[in-house]
Coordinates of C-alpha atoms in Angstrom, one line a residue:
X1 CA -27.3 108.6 -9.5
X2 CA -26.0 104.9 -9.2
X3 CA -26.4 103.2 -5.9
X4 CA -23.1 103.3 -3.9
X5 CA -22.4 99.6 -4.5
X6 CA -22.7 99.9 -8.2
X7 CA -20.8 103.1 -8.3
X8 CA -17.8 101.8 -6.4
X9 CA -17.4 98.8 -8.7
X10 CA -16.5 101.3 -11.5
X11 CA -13.8 103.3 -9.4
X12 CA -10.3 102.0 -8.7
X13 CA -9.1 100.7 -6.3
X14 CA -12.6 99.8 -5.1
X15 CA -13.2 97.9 -8.4
X16 CA -10.7 95.3 -7.1
X17 CA -13.1 94.4 -4.3
X18 CA -15.7 91.7 -4.4
X19 CA -19.4 92.3 -3.8
X20 CA -19.2 91.2 -0.1
X21 CA -16.1 93.5 0.6
X22 CA -17.8 96.5 -1.0
X23 CA -20.9 96.0 1.1
X24 CA -18.9 95.9 4.2
X25 CA -17.1 99.2 3.3
X26 CA -20.5 100.8 2.5
X27 CA -21.9 99.7 5.9
X28 CA -19.5 102.0 7.7
X29 CA -19.2 104.6 5.0
X30 CA -20.4 108.2 5.7
X31 CA -22.1 110.4 3.1
X32 CA -21.5 114.2 3.6
X33 CA -22.7 117.2 1.8
X34 CA -20.3 120.2 2.0
X35 CA -21.6 123.6 0.9
X36 CA -19.4 125.9 -1.2
X37 CA -16.6 127.4 1.0
X38 CA -17.0 124.7 3.8
X39 CA -13.8 123.4 5.3
X40 CA -13.6 119.6 4.9
X41 CA -10.3 119.1 6.8
X42 CA -7.6 121.4 8.2
X43 CA -3.9 121.7 7.4
X44 CA -1.5 120.0 9.8
X45 CA -4.0 117.3 11.0
X46 CA -3.7 113.5 10.8
X47 CA -7.0 112.3 9.2
X48 CA -8.9 109.3 10.3
X49 CA -10.8 109.0 7.0
X50 CA -10.4 109.1 3.3
X51 CA -12.7 111.3 1.1
X52 CA -14.0 110.2 -2.3
X53 CA -15.7 113.0 -4.2
X54 CA -19.0 111.6 -5.5
X55 CA -20.2 114.9 -7.0
X56 CA -18.6 118.4 -6.9
X57 CA -15.2 119.7 -6.3
X58 CA -12.8 120.0 -3.3
X59 CA -9.9 122.4 -3.4
X60 CA -6.6 121.8 -1.6
X61 CA -5.4 125.2 -0.3
X62 CA -2.1 126.5 1.0
X63 CA -3.3 129.6 2.8
X64 CA -5.3 131.4 0.1
X65 CA -3.6 129.7 -2.8
X66 CA -5.5 126.9 -4.6
X67 CA -2.9 124.1 -5.1
X68 CA -5.1 121.2 -6.4
X69 CA -8.7 120.4 -7.4
X70 CA -10.1 117.1 -6.4
X71 CA -13.0 116.4 -8.9
X72 CA -15.6 113.7 -9.4
X73 CA -14.5 110.1 -8.7
X74 CA -11.2 111.3 -7.2
X75 CA -10.2 110.7 -3.6
X76 CA -8.0 112.6 -1.1
X77 CA -6.6 112.1 2.4
X78 CA -5.1 108.8 1.6
X79 CA -1.5 109.7 2.6
X80 CA -2.6 111.3 5.9
X81 CA -5.1 108.6 6.9
X82 CA -3.0 105.5 6.0
X83 CA 0.6 106.8 6.7
X84 CA -0.5 108.9 9.7
X85 CA 1.1 112.0 8.2
X86 CA -0.2 115.5 8.9
X87 CA -1.9 117.1 6.0
X88 CA 0.0 119.5 3.8
X89 CA -3.1 121.5 2.8
X90 CA -6.5 122.5 3.9
X91 CA -9.4 120.8 2.2
X92 CA -12.3 123.1 1.2
X93 CA -15.4 122.7 -1.0
X94 CA -15.2 125.0 -4.0
X95 CA -18.6 123.9 -5.1
X96 CA -21.5 122.1 -3.3
X97 CA -19.9 118.7 -3.0
X98 CA -21.0 115.2 -1.9
X99 CA -18.3 113.0 -0.4
X100 CA -18.2 109.3 0.4
X101 CA -16.0 109.1 3.5
X102 CA -14.3 105.8 4.4
X103 CA -12.7 105.2 7.9
X104 CA -8.9 104.7 7.7
X105 CA -9.2 101.5 9.8
X106 CA -11.7 100.0 7.3
X107 CA -9.5 100.7 4.3
X108 CA -6.4 99.2 6.2
X109 CA -8.5 96.0 7.0
X110 CA -9.5 95.8 3.3
X111 CA -5.9 96.1 2.3
X112 CA -5.0 93.1 4.5
X113 CA -7.7 91.0 2.9
X114 CA -7.4 92.0 -0.8
X115 CA -3.9 92.0 -2.4
X116 CA -4.8 93.9 -5.6
X117 CA -6.6 96.6 -3.6
X118 CA -3.6 96.9 -1.3
X119 CA -1.0 97.0 -4.2
X120 CA -2.9 99.8 -5.9
X121 CA -3.1 102.0 -2.8
X122 CA 0.6 101.2 -1.9
X123 CA 1.7 102.4 -5.4
X124 CA -0.2 105.6 -5.1
X125 CA 1.3 106.1 -1.6
X126 CA 4.8 105.4 -2.8
X127 CA 4.2 107.6 -5.9
X128 CA 5.4 104.7 -8.0
X129 CA 2.9 105.5 -10.7
X130 CA 4.8 103.8 -13.4
X131 CA 4.2 100.4 -11.7
X132 CA 0.4 100.8 -12.4
X133 CA 1.1 100.5 -16.1
X134 CA 4.0 98.2 -15.9
X135 CA 4.2 94.6 -17.1
X136 CA 7.4 92.6 -17.7
X137 CA 9.1 93.5 -20.9
X138 CA 9.7 90.5 -23.1
X139 CA 13.3 89.5 -24.0
X140 CA 13.1 90.9 -27.5
X141 CA 11.8 94.3 -26.5
X142 CA 14.5 94.6 -23.8
X143 CA 17.0 93.8 -26.5
X144 CA 15.8 96.4 -28.9
X145 CA 16.0 99.1 -26.2
X146 CA 19.6 98.0 -25.1
X147 CA 22.2 100.6 -25.9
X148 CA 25.2 100.3 -28.2
X149 CA 27.4 100.8 -25.3
X150 CA 26.2 97.5 -23.9
X151 CA 27.8 95.4 -26.7
X152 CA 31.2 97.3 -27.1
X153 CA 33.9 95.4 -25.3
X154 CA 37.2 97.1 -26.4
X155 CA 38.7 100.2 -27.8
X156 CA 38.8 100.7 -31.5
X157 CA 42.0 99.9 -33.5
X158 CA 43.3 103.1 -35.2
X159 CA 46.0 104.4 -37.4
X160 CA 46.8 107.8 -39.0
X161 CA 46.2 108.5 -42.7
X162 CA 49.9 108.3 -43.4
X163 CA 50.2 104.7 -42.2
X164 CA 50.7 102.0 -45.0
X165 CA 48.4 99.3 -46.1
X166 CA 51.0 96.9 -44.6
X167 CA 50.6 98.6 -41.3
X168 CA 46.9 98.2 -41.5
X169 CA 47.1 94.5 -42.2
X170 CA 49.5 94.0 -39.3
X171 CA 47.2 95.9 -36.9
X172 CA 44.2 93.6 -38.0
X173 CA 46.3 90.5 -37.3
X174 CA 47.8 91.6 -34.0
X175 CA 44.5 92.7 -32.6
X176 CA 42.2 90.1 -34.2
X177 CA 39.8 92.6 -35.8
X178 CA 38.1 93.0 -39.1
X179 CA 38.5 96.8 -39.4
X180 CA 40.9 99.7 -38.6
X181 CA 39.6 103.3 -38.1
X182 CA 41.7 106.1 -39.7
X183 CA 41.8 109.1 -37.4
X184 CA 43.2 112.6 -37.9
X185 CA 45.4 114.4 -35.4
X186 CA 42.4 115.5 -33.2
X187 CA 41.3 111.8 -33.0
X188 CA 38.3 112.3 -35.2
X189 CA 37.6 109.3 -37.6
X190 CA 38.1 110.3 -41.2
X191 CA 37.9 106.8 -42.8
X192 CA 37.8 103.1 -42.3
X193 CA 39.6 100.0 -43.8
X194 CA 37.9 96.7 -43.4
X195 CA 39.0 93.2 -44.2
X196 CA 36.9 93.4 -47.4
X197 CA 38.8 96.6 -48.4
X198 CA 42.1 94.9 -47.9
X199 CA 41.2 92.0 -50.1
X200 CA 39.8 94.2 -52.8
X201 CA 43.1 96.3 -52.7
X202 CA 45.2 93.3 -53.0
X203 CA 43.1 91.9 -55.8
X204 CA 43.6 95.2 -57.7
X205 CA 47.4 95.0 -57.2
X206 CA 47.4 98.0 -54.8
X207 CA 51.0 98.1 -53.3
X208 CA 51.4 97.3 -49.6
X209 CA 53.2 100.6 -49.1
X210 CA 50.2 102.6 -50.3
X211 CA 49.0 105.1 -47.7
X212 CA 45.9 104.2 -45.7
X213 CA 44.1 107.3 -46.8
X214 CA 44.3 106.1 -50.5
X215 CA 42.5 102.8 -49.5
X216 CA 40.1 103.8 -46.8
X217 CA 36.3 104.3 -47.3
X218 CA 35.2 107.7 -46.3
X219 CA 33.2 109.3 -44.6
X220 CA 33.0 106.8 -41.7
X221 CA 29.4 105.7 -41.0
X222 CA 28.9 106.2 -37.2
X223 CA 26.3 105.5 -34.5
X224 CA 26.2 107.3 -31.2
X225 CA 27.3 105.3 -28.0
X226 CA 23.9 106.1 -26.4
X227 CA 21.9 104.9 -29.4
X228 CA 19.8 101.7 -29.1
X229 CA 20.7 98.5 -30.9
X230 CA 17.8 99.0 -33.2
X231 CA 19.3 102.3 -34.2
X232 CA 22.6 100.7 -35.1
X233 CA 20.8 98.0 -37.1
X234 CA 19.0 100.6 -39.1
X235 CA 22.4 102.3 -39.8
X236 CA 23.8 99.0 -41.1
X237 CA 20.7 98.5 -43.4
X238 CA 20.8 102.1 -44.6
X239 CA 24.5 102.1 -45.4
X240 CA 25.0 98.4 -46.5
X241 CA 28.1 98.2 -44.3
X242 CA 29.4 95.6 -41.9
X243 CA 31.2 97.9 -39.5
X244 CA 30.1 101.1 -37.8
X245 CA 32.3 103.5 -35.9
X246 CA 30.8 104.4 -32.4
X247 CA 31.0 108.0 -31.4
X248 CA 30.6 109.8 -28.1
X249 CA 29.9 113.6 -28.6
X250 CA 31.5 113.2 -32.1
X251 CA 34.6 111.6 -30.8
X252 CA 35.6 108.0 -31.6
X253 CA 34.7 105.5 -28.8
X254 CA 34.6 102.1 -30.4
X255 CA 33.5 99.9 -33.3
X256 CA 30.4 97.6 -33.6
X257 CA 29.8 95.0 -36.3
X258 CA 26.7 93.5 -37.8
X259 CA 27.8 90.2 -36.3
X260 CA 27.6 91.8 -32.8
X261 CA 23.9 92.5 -33.5
X262 CA 22.8 89.4 -35.3
X263 CA 24.2 87.1 -32.6
X264 CA 21.4 88.6 -30.4
X265 CA 18.6 89.7 -32.7
X266 CA 15.9 87.3 -33.6
X267 CA 14.6 87.7 -37.2
X268 CA 11.0 86.9 -36.1
X269 CA 10.3 90.5 -35.1
X270 CA 8.3 92.7 -37.5
X271 CA 10.3 95.7 -36.2
X272 CA 13.3 94.5 -38.1
X273 CA 11.3 94.9 -41.3
X274 CA 10.8 98.7 -40.9
X275 CA 14.4 99.6 -42.0
X276 CA 13.9 97.8 -45.2
X277 CA 10.5 99.3 -45.9
X278 CA 11.7 102.9 -45.1
X279 CA 14.5 102.7 -47.8
X280 CA 11.7 102.2 -50.4
X281 CA 9.7 105.3 -49.6
X282 CA 9.3 107.5 -52.7
X283 CA 6.2 109.6 -52.0
X284 CA 4.0 111.0 -49.1
X285 CA 1.4 108.4 -49.6
X286 CA 3.9 105.6 -48.9
X287 CA 5.2 107.6 -46.0
X288 CA 1.6 108.0 -44.6
X289 CA 0.9 104.2 -44.8
X290 CA 4.2 103.4 -43.0
X291 CA 3.6 105.9 -40.2
X292 CA 0.1 104.5 -39.8
X293 CA 1.5 101.0 -39.5
X294 CA 4.3 102.2 -37.0
X295 CA 1.6 103.8 -34.9
X296 CA -0.5 100.7 -34.9
X297 CA 2.5 98.7 -33.7
X298 CA 3.0 101.3 -31.0
X299 CA -0.5 101.0 -29.8
X300 CA 0.1 97.2 -29.0
X301 CA 3.3 98.1 -27.1
X302 CA 1.5 100.7 -25.1
X303 CA -1.2 98.1 -24.2
X304 CA 1.4 95.7 -23.2
X305 CA 2.7 98.0 -20.5
X306 CA 6.2 98.8 -21.8
X307 CA 7.8 101.8 -20.1
X308 CA 8.4 105.2 -21.8
X309 CA 12.2 104.8 -22.2
X310 CA 11.8 101.4 -23.8
X311 CA 9.2 102.6 -26.2
X312 CA 11.3 105.7 -27.1
X313 CA 14.4 103.6 -27.7
X314 CA 12.5 101.3 -30.0
X315 CA 10.6 103.8 -32.2
X316 CA 12.8 106.8 -32.3
X317 CA 15.4 105.0 -34.5
X318 CA 12.5 104.1 -36.9
X319 CA 11.4 107.7 -37.1
X320 CA 15.0 108.9 -37.4
X321 CA 15.5 106.6 -40.4
X322 CA 12.3 108.0 -42.0
X323 CA 13.6 111.5 -41.5
X324 CA 17.0 110.6 -43.0
X325 CA 15.2 109.2 -46.0
X326 CA 13.1 112.4 -46.4
X327 CA 16.3 114.5 -46.2
X328 CA 17.8 112.6 -49.1
X329 CA 15.0 114.1 -51.1
X330 CA 14.7 117.6 -49.6
X331 CA 18.2 118.5 -48.5
X332 CA 20.9 119.7 -50.9
X333 CA 24.4 118.1 -50.9
X334 CA 26.0 120.6 -48.7
X335 CA 23.4 120.4 -46.0
X336 CA 24.4 119.5 -42.4
X337 CA 21.4 118.9 -40.3
X338 CA 20.7 118.3 -36.5
X339 CA 17.6 117.5 -34.5
X340 CA 16.6 119.7 -31.6
X341 CA 13.9 119.5 -28.9
X342 CA 12.3 116.2 -27.6
X343 CA 13.6 114.1 -30.5
X344 CA 17.0 115.6 -29.9
X345 CA 16.9 114.1 -26.4
X346 CA 15.6 110.9 -27.9
X347 CA 12.3 111.3 -26.2
X348 CA 9.3 110.3 -28.2
X349 CA 6.3 112.6 -28.7
X350 CA 3.3 112.4 -31.0
X351 CA 2.7 113.3 -33.7
X352 CA 6.2 112.7 -34.8
X353 CA 7.1 116.1 -36.1
X354 CA 10.8 116.9 -35.9
X355 CA 12.5 120.3 -35.2
X356 CA 15.4 120.6 -37.5
X357 CA 18.5 122.8 -37.1
X358 CA 20.0 123.6 -40.4
X359 CA 23.7 124.3 -39.8
X360 CA 24.8 124.5 -43.5
X361 CA 23.0 124.2 -46.8
X362 CA 19.3 124.1 -47.3
X363 CA 16.3 121.8 -46.7
X364 CA 13.5 122.5 -49.0
X365 CA 9.8 122.6 -48.0
X366 CA 8.3 120.0 -50.2
X367 CA 5.8 117.2 -50.1
X368 CA 7.2 116.0 -46.8
X369 CA 7.3 119.3 -44.9
X370 CA 4.6 118.2 -42.5
X371 CA 7.2 115.8 -41.0
X372 CA 9.4 118.7 -39.7
X373 CA 9.9 122.4 -38.9
X374 CA 13.2 124.1 -39.5
X375 CA 15.4 126.8 -38.1
X376 CA 18.8 127.9 -39.5
X377 CA 22.0 128.0 -37.4
X378 CA 22.8 131.4 -38.9
X379 CA 20.2 132.8 -36.5
X380 CA 22.1 131.6 -33.5
X381 CA 24.9 133.9 -32.3
X382 CA 26.2 135.5 -29.1
X383 CA 23.4 138.0 -29.4
X384 CA 20.7 135.4 -29.7
X385 CA 18.3 135.1 -26.6
X386 CA 20.0 132.8 -24.1
X387 CA 17.0 130.5 -23.6
X388 CA 17.3 129.7 -27.3
X389 CA 21.0 128.9 -27.1
X390 CA 20.5 126.7 -24.1
X391 CA 17.9 124.6 -26.0
X392 CA 20.7 123.6 -28.4
X393 CA 22.1 121.4 -25.6
X394 CA 19.3 119.1 -26.7
X395 CA 20.6 118.9 -30.3
X396 CA 22.1 115.8 -32.0
X397 CA 23.4 115.1 -35.5
X398 CA 21.3 113.5 -38.1
X399 CA 22.8 114.1 -41.5
X400 CA 25.6 115.8 -43.5
X401 CA 29.0 116.6 -42.0
X402 CA 29.4 115.2 -38.5
X403 CA 32.7 117.3 -38.0
X404 CA 30.7 120.6 -39.0
X405 CA 28.0 119.7 -36.4
X406 CA 30.5 119.0 -33.7
X407 CA 32.3 122.3 -34.3
X408 CA 29.1 124.3 -34.4
X409 CA 27.8 122.7 -31.1
X410 CA 31.2 123.3 -29.4
X411 CA 31.0 127.0 -30.5
X412 CA 27.5 127.5 -29.0
X413 CA 28.7 125.6 -25.8
X414 CA 31.5 128.1 -25.5
X415 CA 29.2 131.0 -25.8
X416 CA 26.8 129.6 -23.2
X417 CA 29.7 128.8 -20.9
X418 CA 30.6 132.4 -20.9
X419 CA 27.0 133.4 -19.8
X420 CA 26.9 131.3 -16.6
X421 CA 25.5 134.3 -14.5
X422 CA 22.7 134.6 -17.1
X423 CA 22.0 130.9 -17.1
X424 CA 21.6 131.0 -13.3
X425 CA 19.2 134.0 -13.6
X426 CA 17.3 132.1 -16.2
X427 CA 17.1 129.1 -13.9
X428 CA 15.8 131.2 -11.0
X429 CA 13.2 132.7 -13.2
X430 CA 12.2 129.1 -14.2
X431 CA 11.8 128.0 -10.6
X432 CA 9.4 130.8 -9.9
X433 CA 7.0 129.6 -12.7
X434 CA 3.7 127.9 -11.7
X435 CA 3.7 124.1 -12.0
X436 CA 0.4 122.4 -13.1
X437 CA -0.6 118.9 -14.4
X438 CA -0.4 120.2 -18.0
X439 CA 3.1 121.7 -17.8
X440 CA 4.9 119.6 -15.0
X441 CA 6.9 117.5 -17.6
X442 CA 8.0 120.5 -19.5
X443 CA 9.2 122.2 -16.2
X444 CA 11.3 119.2 -15.4
X445 CA 12.9 119.2 -18.8
X446 CA 13.8 123.0 -18.5
X447 CA 15.1 122.7 -15.0
X448 CA 17.2 119.7 -15.6
X449 CA 18.6 121.1 -18.8
X450 CA 19.5 124.5 -17.2
X451 CA 21.1 122.6 -14.3
X452 CA 23.4 120.6 -16.5
X453 CA 24.2 123.5 -18.7
X454 CA 25.1 125.6 -15.8
X455 CA 27.4 122.9 -14.5
X456 CA 29.3 122.8 -17.8
X457 CA 27.7 120.0 -19.8
X458 CA 26.3 120.8 -23.2
X459 CA 25.5 117.2 -24.4
X460 CA 22.2 115.9 -25.5
X461 CA 20.8 113.5 -22.9
X462 CA 17.3 112.3 -21.9
X463 CA 15.6 114.3 -19.1
X464 CA 15.6 111.3 -16.8
X465 CA 19.4 110.9 -17.3
X466 CA 20.0 114.5 -16.5
X467 CA 17.7 114.3 -13.4
X468 CA 19.7 111.2 -12.2
X469 CA 22.9 113.2 -12.6
X470 CA 21.9 116.0 -10.2
X471 CA 23.3 116.3 -6.8
X472 CA 20.0 116.2 -4.9
X473 CA 18.4 113.8 -2.4
X474 CA 18.5 110.3 -3.9
X475 CA 14.8 109.8 -3.1
X476 CA 13.8 113.1 -4.8
X477 CA 15.8 112.2 -7.8
X478 CA 14.4 108.7 -8.0
X479 CA 10.8 109.9 -7.6
X480 CA 11.2 112.8 -10.1
X481 CA 12.7 110.5 -12.7
X482 CA 10.0 107.9 -12.4
X483 CA 7.2 110.5 -12.3
X484 CA 8.6 112.3 -15.4
X485 CA 8.7 109.1 -17.4
X486 CA 5.2 108.2 -16.3
X487 CA 3.9 111.5 -17.3
X488 CA 5.5 111.2 -20.8
X489 CA 3.9 107.8 -21.1
X490 CA 0.6 109.2 -20.3
X491 CA 1.1 111.9 -22.9
X492 CA 1.8 109.2 -25.5
X493 CA -1.3 107.2 -24.4
X494 CA -3.4 110.2 -24.7
X495 CA -2.1 111.1 -28.2
X496 CA -2.5 107.6 -29.6
X497 CA -5.8 106.5 -28.0
X498 CA -7.4 110.0 -28.0
X499 CA -8.5 110.1 -24.4
X500 CA -7.2 110.4 -20.7
X501 CA -8.2 107.6 -18.4
X502 CA -9.4 108.4 -14.8
X503 CA -6.3 106.7 -13.5
X504 CA -4.1 108.9 -15.8
X505 CA -5.8 112.0 -14.6
X506 CA -5.3 111.1 -11.0
X507 CA -1.6 110.4 -11.6
X508 CA -1.1 113.7 -13.3
X509 CA -2.7 115.6 -10.4
X510 CA -0.5 113.7 -7.9
X511 CA 2.6 114.2 -9.9
X512 CA 2.4 117.9 -9.5
X513 CA 3.3 117.6 -5.8
X514 CA 6.3 115.5 -6.6
X515 CA 7.6 118.0 -9.2
X516 CA 7.1 120.9 -6.7
X517 CA 9.2 118.9 -4.2
X518 CA 11.9 118.5 -7.0
X519 CA 11.7 122.2 -7.7
X520 CA 12.1 123.1 -3.9
X521 CA 15.1 120.7 -3.7
X522 CA 16.7 122.5 -6.6
X523 CA 16.1 125.9 -5.0
X524 CA 17.8 124.7 -1.7
X525 CA 20.8 123.3 -3.6
X526 CA 21.3 126.5 -5.6
X527 CA 21.7 128.4 -2.4
X528 CA 25.1 126.8 -2.1
X529 CA 26.3 127.8 -5.6

């Protein structure tokens, strides 16, 4: 066993201390052996010391229920000793355990003398775990993760299919725009006429009294309002167009041009090369090479300290484009396909295997089938298990007929809306489930989705966006949203680096308490429903 001084230099936050400071802590440190079953501290007491488990295991108990296990190299009692709060649980040895015990006043004094030591402890106390990983995002990364909605400044200029080419030219001149969206009576975009289309029509002697529908390009290429700018850039490259319609839940919300993007994008980024590479994919070997390259790029971003939302908004558009390229080879012409699950919420998971909802047509299992799993919309009806129907709130369109996708989702939304009592029962059942370090992020996803569905919203959003929309205590919302994102970041790090750091393990354990507080807040709010 290492001498205490050598051992502490390997454990955060003690590793931030210099040799002299560690020696001072050790001078007043107490070493205790607790036999199995021995009480270390009682519930409802303000502790005067912090416990670091050198060898063995301490259990935190609420009555007879084991809530958390504190293992080797982990500490407990920090919040009570530093913030002078009463302990929530009783600490009890669940194996013969050696603890290093530090007086609270010695830790507080060291916090005053060592800024890094103090900052780490303060982040743990505030449960701001994401700050432990966070570094400043550079300007380019922030730009890639910016949403399309951030660059739309005015409403789209529209006309109906019966309008004339002369009407379209007049609308372009009056509004100073380079495109007009053709919409049907429901307001859905059915075509687009750009400045280039007008020039081509006039050069071909098309009469100015010709109807817009005879000149327009169709279908309209669209990007969702909540998509990232990188997602929009990929659509421009894929479709070889200069204008994209912007949609919100399938409805027209605006227009974005390639000029809007290129005013901001810097061509020096290698990320801008991926859309062009993806278009050339012909076989699984090329796909494998590209994904390996993308994951290598992601490793560097994870090391740089970018947060989960930023990484998701940068890489999901790339994986979406890869999927669309694959569907060109595996889906028949009549296929309409949506994404469900994590990728449906635009939340990145690894490996990047998509769950596809086939609304119409077929998607063959071919050489690329390892990239996705499929379920057919025909299996979803009023008789379908409600939990499966609710999951479709996480769906988003990826290819085929956008109008068909919107009508299908609206139909499922109406079915679910008619089952509100069952949704409430499903939510109560979910709130009774046990929360652990391994499932706490999934629990937040399910609770937040059920909450928003019960309250009449059947739109795909990230879990953090859903949590932030809930009518709970602002501090609970803020902590839960941050903890959730941090957990998802840890899952990514674990998947890509193949291990879980000690810091990650500590954060996951501490996160369980925050998610339990969130669950309890939801229970209280539901009493008013």
